[in-house]
mmCIF file of C-alpha atoms in Angstrom:
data_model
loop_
_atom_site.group_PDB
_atom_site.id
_atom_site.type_symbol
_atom_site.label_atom_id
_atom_site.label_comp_id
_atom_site.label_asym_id
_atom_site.label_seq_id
_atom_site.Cartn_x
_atom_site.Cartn_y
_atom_site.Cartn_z
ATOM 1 C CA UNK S 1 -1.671 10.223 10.511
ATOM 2 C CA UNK S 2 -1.851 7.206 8.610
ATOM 3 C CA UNK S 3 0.788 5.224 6.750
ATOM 4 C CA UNK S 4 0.551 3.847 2.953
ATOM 5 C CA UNK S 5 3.274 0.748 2.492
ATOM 6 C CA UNK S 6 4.617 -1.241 -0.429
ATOM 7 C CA UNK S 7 6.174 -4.264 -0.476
ATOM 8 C CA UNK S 8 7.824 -5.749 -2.807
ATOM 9 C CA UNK S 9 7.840 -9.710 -1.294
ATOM 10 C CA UNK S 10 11.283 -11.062 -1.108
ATOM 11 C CA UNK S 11 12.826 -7.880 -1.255
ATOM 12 C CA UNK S 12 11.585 -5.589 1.196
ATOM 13 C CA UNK S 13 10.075 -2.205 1.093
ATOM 14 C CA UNK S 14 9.427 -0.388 -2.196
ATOM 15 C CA UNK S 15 7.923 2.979 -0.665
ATOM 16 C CA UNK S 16 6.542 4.056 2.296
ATOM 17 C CA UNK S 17 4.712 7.697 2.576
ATOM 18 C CA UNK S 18 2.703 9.178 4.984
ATOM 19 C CA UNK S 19 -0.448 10.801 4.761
ATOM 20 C CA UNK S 20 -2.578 13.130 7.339
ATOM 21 C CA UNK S 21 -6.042 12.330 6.153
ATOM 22 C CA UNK S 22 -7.662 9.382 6.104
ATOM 23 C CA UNK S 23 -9.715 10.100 2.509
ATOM 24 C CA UNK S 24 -6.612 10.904 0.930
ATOM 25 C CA UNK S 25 -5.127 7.293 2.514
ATOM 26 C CA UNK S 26 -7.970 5.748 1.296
ATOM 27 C CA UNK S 27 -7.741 7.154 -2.675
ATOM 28 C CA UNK S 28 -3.990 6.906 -2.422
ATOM 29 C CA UNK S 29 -4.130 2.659 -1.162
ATOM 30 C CA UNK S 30 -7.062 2.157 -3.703
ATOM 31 C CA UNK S 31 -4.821 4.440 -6.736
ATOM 32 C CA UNK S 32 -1.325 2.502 -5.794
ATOM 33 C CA UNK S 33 -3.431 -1.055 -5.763
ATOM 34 C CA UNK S 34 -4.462 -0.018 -9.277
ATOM 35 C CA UNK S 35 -1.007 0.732 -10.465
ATOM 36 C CA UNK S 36 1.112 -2.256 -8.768
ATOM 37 C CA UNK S 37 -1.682 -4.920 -9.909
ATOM 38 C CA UNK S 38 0.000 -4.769 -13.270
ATOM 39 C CA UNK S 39 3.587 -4.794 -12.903
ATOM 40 C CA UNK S 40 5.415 -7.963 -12.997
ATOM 41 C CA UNK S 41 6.506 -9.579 -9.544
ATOM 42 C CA UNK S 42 4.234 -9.814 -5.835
ATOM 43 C CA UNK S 43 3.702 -6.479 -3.958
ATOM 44 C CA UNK S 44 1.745 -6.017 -0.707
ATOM 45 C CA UNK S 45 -0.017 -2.514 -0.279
ATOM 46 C CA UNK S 46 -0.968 -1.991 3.172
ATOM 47 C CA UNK S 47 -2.903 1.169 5.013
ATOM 48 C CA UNK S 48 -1.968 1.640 9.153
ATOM 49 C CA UNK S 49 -2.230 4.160 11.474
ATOM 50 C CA UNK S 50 0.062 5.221 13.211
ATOM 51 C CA UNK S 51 0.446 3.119 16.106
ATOM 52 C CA UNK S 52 1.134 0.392 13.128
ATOM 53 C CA UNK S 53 -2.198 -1.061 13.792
ATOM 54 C CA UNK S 54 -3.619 -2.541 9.798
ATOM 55 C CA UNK S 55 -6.897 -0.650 8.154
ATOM 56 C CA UNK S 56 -6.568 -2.292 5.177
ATOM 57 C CA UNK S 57 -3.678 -4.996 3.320
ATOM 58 C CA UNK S 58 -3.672 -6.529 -0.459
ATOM 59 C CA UNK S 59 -1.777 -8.387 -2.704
ATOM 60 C CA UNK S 60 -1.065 -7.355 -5.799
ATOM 61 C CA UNK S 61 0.850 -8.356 -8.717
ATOM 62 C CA UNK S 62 1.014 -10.453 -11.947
ATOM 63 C CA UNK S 63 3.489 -12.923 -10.464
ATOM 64 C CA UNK S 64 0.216 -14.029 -7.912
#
């Protein structure tokens, strides 16, 4: 089970979903990156297992 998370800095978690299969995490982190890198404002995308432990983090954002 892995765990896609956005964060919207200063304000806390946007969306959080979980996903069984690590492909799928990896299109889903790599399509949500895509998306939030043109929105106004600083979000952090990160992929973890489980046990919270990071696979992969970005920032993203026109306000970087």
């Amino acid at each position: 089970m892995y765990i896609l998370r956005i964060r919207e800095e200063d304000s806390g978690h946007l969306e959080t979903e979980s996903i069984e299969v690590r492909y799928r995490a990896n299109v889903e982190f790599k399509k949500q990156t895509l998306t939030y890198s043109n929105r106004p404002g600083r979000y952090e995308i990160s992929l973890l297992q489980e046990s919270g432990e990071s696979i992969m983090t970005t920032k993203v954002g026109l306000g970087w």
